[in-house]
PDB file of C-alpha atoms in Angstrom:
ATOM      1  CA  MET G   1       0.129  -0.140   0.088  1.00 44.00           C
ATOM      2  CA  ASN G   2       2.883   2.611   0.730  1.00 49.00           C
ATOM      3  CA  SER G   3       4.712   1.901  -2.013  1.00 53.00           C
ATOM      4  CA  PRO G   4       2.740   3.362  -4.746  1.00 57.00           C
ATOM      5  CA  SER G   5       2.805   6.436  -2.754  1.00 80.00           C
ATOM      6  CA  ILE G   6       6.454   6.184  -2.550  1.00 82.00           C
ATOM      7  CA  TYR G   7       6.968   5.322  -5.719  1.00 81.00           C
ATOM      8  CA  ASN G   8       4.568   8.515  -6.859  1.00 79.00           C
ATOM      9  CA  PHE G   9       7.069  10.750  -4.590  1.00 80.00           C
ATOM     10  CA  ILE G  10       9.928   9.970  -6.018  1.00 83.00           C
ATOM     11  CA  LYS G  11       8.256   9.597  -9.375  1.00 82.00           C
ATOM     12  CA  ASP G  12       7.360  13.544  -9.199  1.00 81.00           C
ATOM     13  CA  SER G  13      10.509  14.508  -7.479  1.00 83.00           C
ATOM     14  CA  THR G  14      12.595  13.054 -10.107  1.00 84.00           C
ATOM     15  CA  PHE G  15      10.238  14.741 -12.967  1.00 83.00           C
ATOM     16  CA  VAL G  16      10.549  18.285 -10.915  1.00 85.00           C
ATOM     17  CA  MET G  17      14.881  17.662 -11.169  1.00 87.00           C
ATOM     18  CA  PHE G  18      14.602  16.697 -14.537  1.00 88.00           C
ATOM     19  CA  SER G  19      12.478  19.863 -15.397  1.00 87.00           C
ATOM     20  CA  TRP G  20      14.658  21.879 -13.695  1.00 89.00           C
ATOM     21  CA  MET G  21      17.766  20.617 -15.629  1.00 90.00           C
ATOM     22  CA  LEU G  22      15.491  21.580 -18.892  1.00 91.00           C
ATOM     23  CA  LEU G  23      14.619  24.884 -17.920  1.00 92.00           C
ATOM     24  CA  SER G  24      18.561  25.565 -16.967  1.00 92.00           C
ATOM     25  CA  MET G  25      19.615  24.362 -20.266  1.00 93.00           C
ATOM     26  CA  ALA G  26      16.840  26.478 -21.776  1.00 95.00           C
ATOM     27  CA  PHE G  27      17.669  29.591 -20.011  1.00 96.00           C
ATOM     28  CA  PHE G  28      21.445  29.358 -20.351  1.00 94.00           C
ATOM     29  CA  SER G  29      21.308  29.081 -24.201  1.00 95.00           C
ATOM     30  CA  TYR G  30      19.284  32.207 -24.018  1.00 96.00           C
ATOM     31  CA  GLY G  31      21.396  33.796 -21.507  1.00 95.00           C
ATOM     32  CA  VAL G  32      24.513  33.078 -24.188  1.00 93.00           C
ATOM     33  CA  PHE G  33      22.269  34.850 -26.597  1.00 94.00           C
ATOM     34  CA  MET G  34      21.869  37.813 -24.406  1.00 95.00           C
ATOM     35  CA  THR G  35      25.499  38.428 -23.901  1.00 94.00           C
ATOM     36  CA  LYS G  36      26.539  38.356 -27.458  1.00 93.00           C
ATOM     37  CA  LEU G  37      23.395  40.542 -28.577  1.00 94.00           C
ATOM     38  CA  PHE G  38      24.744  43.148 -25.581  1.00 93.00           C
ATOM     39  CA  GLY G  39      28.339  42.360 -25.648  1.00 93.00           C
ATOM     40  CA  ILE G  40      28.039  41.280 -21.913  1.00 90.00           C
ATOM     41  CA  LYS G  41      31.577  39.536 -20.975  1.00 90.00           C
ATOM     42  CA  ILE G  42      30.801  36.746 -18.300  1.00 87.00           C
ATOM     43  CA  SER G  43      33.452  33.845 -17.434  1.00 81.00           C
ATOM     44  CA  GLY G  44      33.901  31.240 -15.299  1.00 76.00           C
ATOM     45  CA  LYS G  45      31.702  29.116 -13.364  1.00 71.00           C
ATOM     46  CA  ARG G  46      29.926  31.851 -11.633  1.00 80.00           C
ATOM     47  CA  GLY G  47      29.296  32.915 -15.292  1.00 87.00           C
ATOM     48  CA  ILE G  48      27.126  30.266 -16.017  1.00 86.00           C
ATOM     49  CA  PHE G  49      24.654  30.770 -13.498  1.00 90.00           C
ATOM     50  CA  ALA G  50      24.649  34.806 -14.388  1.00 93.00           C
ATOM     51  CA  LYS G  51      24.085  33.114 -17.696  1.00 94.00           C
ATOM     52  CA  ILE G  52      20.899  31.480 -16.381  1.00 93.00           C
ATOM     53  CA  TRP G  53      19.311  34.568 -14.774  1.00 95.00           C
ATOM     54  CA  LEU G  54      19.981  36.380 -18.098  1.00 95.00           C
ATOM     55  CA  GLY G  55      17.858  33.860 -19.626  1.00 96.00           C
ATOM     56  CA  PHE G  56      15.258  33.938 -17.154  1.00 96.00           C
ATOM     57  CA  THR G  57      14.675  37.437 -17.526  1.00 95.00           C
ATOM     58  CA  PHE G  58      14.700  37.054 -21.451  1.00 96.00           C
ATOM     59  CA  CYS G  59      11.939  34.431 -20.698  1.00 95.00           C
ATOM     60  CA  ILE G  60      10.091  37.044 -18.878  1.00 95.00           C
ATOM     61  CA  PHE G  61      10.369  39.486 -21.635  1.00 96.00           C
ATOM     62  CA  PHE G  62       9.601  36.954 -23.708  1.00 96.00           C
ATOM     63  CA  PHE G  63       6.506  35.645 -22.284  1.00 95.00           C
ATOM     64  CA  SER G  64       5.446  39.402 -21.420  1.00 94.00           C
ATOM     65  CA  ILE G  65       5.251  40.428 -25.100  1.00 95.00           C
ATOM     66  CA  TYR G  66       3.924  37.189 -26.532  1.00 95.00           C
ATOM     67  CA  HIS G  67       1.248  37.482 -24.072  1.00 94.00           C
ATOM     68  CA  LEU G  68      -0.038  40.651 -25.740  1.00 92.00           C
ATOM     69  CA  LEU G  69      -1.467  38.617 -28.507  1.00 94.00           C
ATOM     70  CA  LEU G  70      -1.530  35.225 -27.634  1.00 94.00           C
ATOM     71  CA  PRO G  71      -2.298  32.923 -24.837  1.00 94.00           C
ATOM     72  CA  ILE G  72       0.785  30.988 -23.116  1.00 93.00           C
ATOM     73  CA  ASN G  73      -0.240  27.523 -23.772  1.00 89.00           C
ATOM     74  CA  ALA G  74       1.741  24.430 -25.125  1.00 88.00           C
ATOM     75  CA  ILE G  75       2.664  26.017 -28.310  1.00 92.00           C
ATOM     76  CA  ALA G  76       3.977  29.122 -26.859  1.00 93.00           C
ATOM     77  CA  SER G  77       5.986  27.099 -24.121  1.00 92.00           C
ATOM     78  CA  CYS G  78       7.456  25.075 -27.541  1.00 92.00           C
ATOM     79  CA  ILE G  79       8.108  28.040 -29.278  1.00 95.00           C
ATOM     80  CA  PHE G  80      10.428  29.573 -26.640  1.00 96.00           C
ATOM     81  CA  TYR G  81      11.862  26.469 -25.085  1.00 95.00           C
ATOM     82  CA  LEU G  82      12.422  23.792 -27.585  1.00 95.00           C
ATOM     83  CA  PRO G  83      14.861  26.028 -29.794  1.00 96.00           C
ATOM     84  CA  ALA G  84      16.781  26.478 -26.880  1.00 96.00           C
ATOM     85  CA  LEU G  85      17.191  23.172 -25.833  1.00 94.00           C
ATOM     86  CA  VAL G  86      18.379  22.331 -28.947  1.00 94.00           C
ATOM     87  CA  TYR G  87      20.889  24.798 -29.197  1.00 94.00           C
ATOM     88  CA  PHE G  88      22.551  23.699 -26.100  1.00 93.00           C
ATOM     89  CA  LEU G  89      22.369  19.854 -26.913  1.00 90.00           C
ATOM     90  CA  LEU G  90      24.321  20.764 -30.126  1.00 91.00           C
ATOM     91  CA  TYR G  91      26.726  23.302 -28.856  1.00 88.00           C
ATOM     92  CA  TYR G  92      27.247  22.653 -25.181  1.00 85.00           C
ATOM     93  CA  LEU G  93      26.372  19.002 -24.501  1.00 82.00           C
ATOM     94  CA  LYS G  94      30.241  18.138 -25.077  1.00 82.00           C
ATOM     95  CA  LYS G  95      31.638  20.776 -22.484  1.00 79.00           C
ATOM     96  CA  LEU G  96      29.541  19.451 -19.781  1.00 78.00           C
ATOM     97  CA  LYS G  97      31.619  16.801 -19.013  1.00 78.00           C
ATOM     98  CA  PRO G  98      34.433  18.705 -18.475  1.00 79.00           C
ATOM     99  CA  LEU G  99      32.796  20.852 -16.034  1.00 75.00           C
ATOM    100  CA  ILE G 100      30.927  18.271 -14.096  1.00 77.00           C
ATOM    101  CA  LYS G 101      34.688  16.473 -13.617  1.00 80.00           C
ATOM    102  CA  SER G 102      35.910  19.681 -12.587  1.00 80.00           C
ATOM    103  CA  LEU G 103      33.259  19.668  -9.915  1.00 76.00           C
ATOM    104  CA  GLY G 104      34.126  16.899  -8.068  1.00 80.00           C
ATOM    105  CA  GLY G 105      32.136  13.615  -6.290  1.00 82.00           C
ATOM    106  CA  LEU G 106      31.237  15.526  -3.197  1.00 88.00           C
ATOM    107  CA  LYS G 107      29.975  18.872  -4.762  1.00 85.00           C
ATOM    108  CA  ILE G 108      27.807  16.871  -7.105  1.00 85.00           C
ATOM    109  CA  LEU G 109      26.560  15.005  -4.126  1.00 89.00           C
ATOM    110  CA  ILE G 110      25.942  18.334  -2.327  1.00 91.00           C
ATOM    111  CA  ILE G 111      24.000  19.514  -5.316  1.00 85.00           C
ATOM    112  CA  LEU G 112      21.806  16.549  -6.226  1.00 87.00           C
ATOM    113  CA  VAL G 113      20.795  16.371  -2.597  1.00 90.00           C
ATOM    114  CA  THR G 114      20.007  19.899  -2.317  1.00 91.00           C
ATOM    115  CA  LEU G 115      18.157  19.749  -5.393  1.00 88.00           C
ATOM    116  CA  PHE G 116      15.960  16.594  -4.420  1.00 88.00           C
ATOM    117  CA  SER G 117      15.320  18.400  -0.914  1.00 89.00           C
ATOM    118  CA  ALA G 118      13.992  21.207  -2.845  1.00 89.00           C
ATOM    119  CA  SER G 119      11.921  19.386  -5.161  1.00 86.00           C
ATOM    120  CA  ILE G 120      10.695  17.975  -2.466  1.00 86.00           C
ATOM    121  CA  ILE G 121       9.310  20.716  -1.100  1.00 87.00           C
ATOM    122  CA  ALA G 122       8.436  22.158  -4.633  1.00 83.00           C
ATOM    123  CA  ILE G 123       5.875  19.262  -5.135  1.00 81.00           C
ATOM    124  CA  GLN G 124       3.978  19.837  -2.166  1.00 82.00           C
ATOM    125  CA  PRO G 125       0.360  21.071  -1.999  1.00 80.00           C
ATOM    126  CA  THR G 126       0.661  25.134  -1.506  1.00 81.00           C
ATOM    127  CA  THR G 127      -0.990  26.040   1.701  1.00 85.00           C
ATOM    128  CA  ASN G 128      -0.704  30.127   0.757  1.00 85.00           C
ATOM    129  CA  TYR G 129      -4.010  31.459   0.949  1.00 85.00           C
ATOM    130  CA  ASP G 130      -3.574  33.556  -1.980  1.00 83.00           C
ATOM    131  CA  THR G 131      -2.443  30.927  -4.377  1.00 81.00           C
ATOM    132  CA  GLY G 132      -5.980  29.678  -4.390  1.00 79.00           C
ATOM    133  CA  LEU G 133      -7.956  32.964  -4.464  1.00 79.00           C
ATOM    134  CA  TYR G 134      -6.014  34.487  -7.684  1.00 80.00           C
ATOM    135  CA  HIS G 135      -2.557  32.893  -8.512  1.00 84.00           C
ATOM    136  CA  LEU G 136      -3.560  29.921 -10.067  1.00 84.00           C
ATOM    137  CA  ASN G 137      -6.763  32.014 -11.560  1.00 83.00           C
ATOM    138  CA  SER G 138      -4.245  34.551 -13.158  1.00 84.00           C
ATOM    139  CA  ILE G 139      -2.053  31.578 -14.557  1.00 86.00           C
ATOM    140  CA  ARG G 140      -4.812  29.949 -16.136  1.00 85.00           C
ATOM    141  CA  TRP G 141      -6.085  33.186 -17.580  1.00 86.00           C
ATOM    142  CA  ALA G 142      -2.744  33.406 -18.958  1.00 89.00           C
ATOM    143  CA  ASN G 143      -2.901  29.627 -20.231  1.00 89.00           C
ATOM    144  CA  GLU G 144      -6.578  29.866 -22.175  1.00 89.00           C
ATOM    145  CA  HIS G 145      -6.504  34.115 -23.138  1.00 89.00           C
ATOM    146  CA  HIS G 146      -4.044  36.950 -24.524  1.00 91.00           C
ATOM    147  CA  ILE G 147      -3.927  40.000 -22.015  1.00 88.00           C
ATOM    148  CA  VAL G 148      -7.856  40.638 -21.124  1.00 82.00           C
ATOM    149  CA  LYS G 149      -8.991  44.240 -20.787  1.00 83.00           C
ATOM    150  CA  GLY G 150     -10.893  44.827 -17.844  1.00 82.00           C
ATOM    151  CA  LEU G 151      -9.887  41.171 -15.783  1.00 78.00           C
ATOM    152  CA  GLY G 152      -9.446  43.347 -13.170  1.00 79.00           C
ATOM    153  CA  ASN G 153     -13.194  44.471 -12.935  1.00 84.00           C
ATOM    154  CA  LEU G 154     -14.098  40.703 -12.634  1.00 81.00           C
ATOM    155  CA  HIS G 155     -11.739  40.238  -9.786  1.00 77.00           C
ATOM    156  CA  GLY G 156      -9.593  42.864  -8.420  1.00 76.00           C
ATOM    157  CA  ARG G 157      -6.592  40.730  -7.896  1.00 75.00           C
ATOM    158  CA  LEU G 158      -6.653  38.963 -11.393  1.00 74.00           C
ATOM    159  CA  GLY G 159      -5.576  42.748 -12.550  1.00 77.00           C
ATOM    160  CA  PHE G 160      -2.259  42.828 -11.020  1.00 75.00           C
ATOM    161  CA  ASN G 161      -0.765  40.812 -13.932  1.00 72.00           C
ATOM    162  CA  GLN G 162       2.685  39.567 -12.255  1.00 83.00           C
ATOM    163  CA  LEU G 163       5.218  38.368 -14.602  1.00 87.00           C
ATOM    164  CA  PHE G 164       6.140  35.493 -12.491  1.00 89.00           C
ATOM    165  CA  PHE G 165       2.661  34.165 -13.425  1.00 89.00           C
ATOM    166  CA  LEU G 166       3.521  34.487 -17.342  1.00 90.00           C
ATOM    167  CA  TYR G 167       6.330  32.267 -16.767  1.00 91.00           C
ATOM    168  CA  SER G 168       4.479  30.058 -14.450  1.00 88.00           C
ATOM    169  CA  ALA G 169       1.939  29.794 -17.031  1.00 88.00           C
ATOM    170  CA  SER G 170       5.144  28.809 -19.483  1.00 89.00           C
ATOM    171  CA  LEU G 171       5.339  25.857 -17.425  1.00 87.00           C
ATOM    172  CA  ASN G 172       2.090  24.298 -17.239  1.00 83.00           C
ATOM    173  CA  PHE G 173       2.148  23.241 -20.952  1.00 75.00           C
ATOM    174  CA  HIS G 174      -1.604  23.676 -20.805  1.00 66.00           C
ATOM    175  CA  PRO G 175      -3.364  21.486 -21.812  1.00 68.00           C
ATOM    176  CA  LEU G 176      -0.914  18.739 -21.869  1.00 65.00           C
ATOM    177  CA  PHE G 177       0.370  18.547 -18.264  1.00 60.00           C
ATOM    178  CA  ASN G 178      -2.282  19.949 -16.083  1.00 55.00           C
ATOM    179  CA  GLU G 179      -1.788  17.510 -13.132  1.00 56.00           C
ATOM    180  CA  TYR G 180       1.472  19.364 -12.580  1.00 54.00           C
ATOM    181  CA  ALA G 181       0.415  22.785 -13.347  1.00 53.00           C
ATOM    182  CA  LEU G 182       0.653  23.691  -9.150  1.00 49.00           C
TER     183      LEU G 182
END
């Protein structure tokens, strides 16, 4: 009786970690694009994380513009994430092995334990009252419609249009993976 729940727990945690890995690859690719576009010089191991954060900001920018005209659904997510993943796999997969070797076994173990612990926290049910009140509703509106004029008139909190909700909407791959929408 306990094994299916442990199986689902490990499966869901692994799915979250795999998703984070893919997102990091995509954000890194767009971070490289941003550094080349704006002539930003970033190098070293810390530069990897800086490029990932630059890619994340590009993600927010892209979905903000995209959402003006179209909903952020599975098509939008594929348009954004797939080219970056293909670019990463073509140009950076070979460079990943030396980086992993340079980290050493202990650092890799610490990173994996930390990521697994964070994924355990990520799959827990939300307990924040505002999440059920308007966060998930805002994300669903972004999944199903482009920017809706007057949405704040329907419910005052739906009019805040937080950019992070657009990013969250892109992770749903609506309507394909709705069980992981939270």
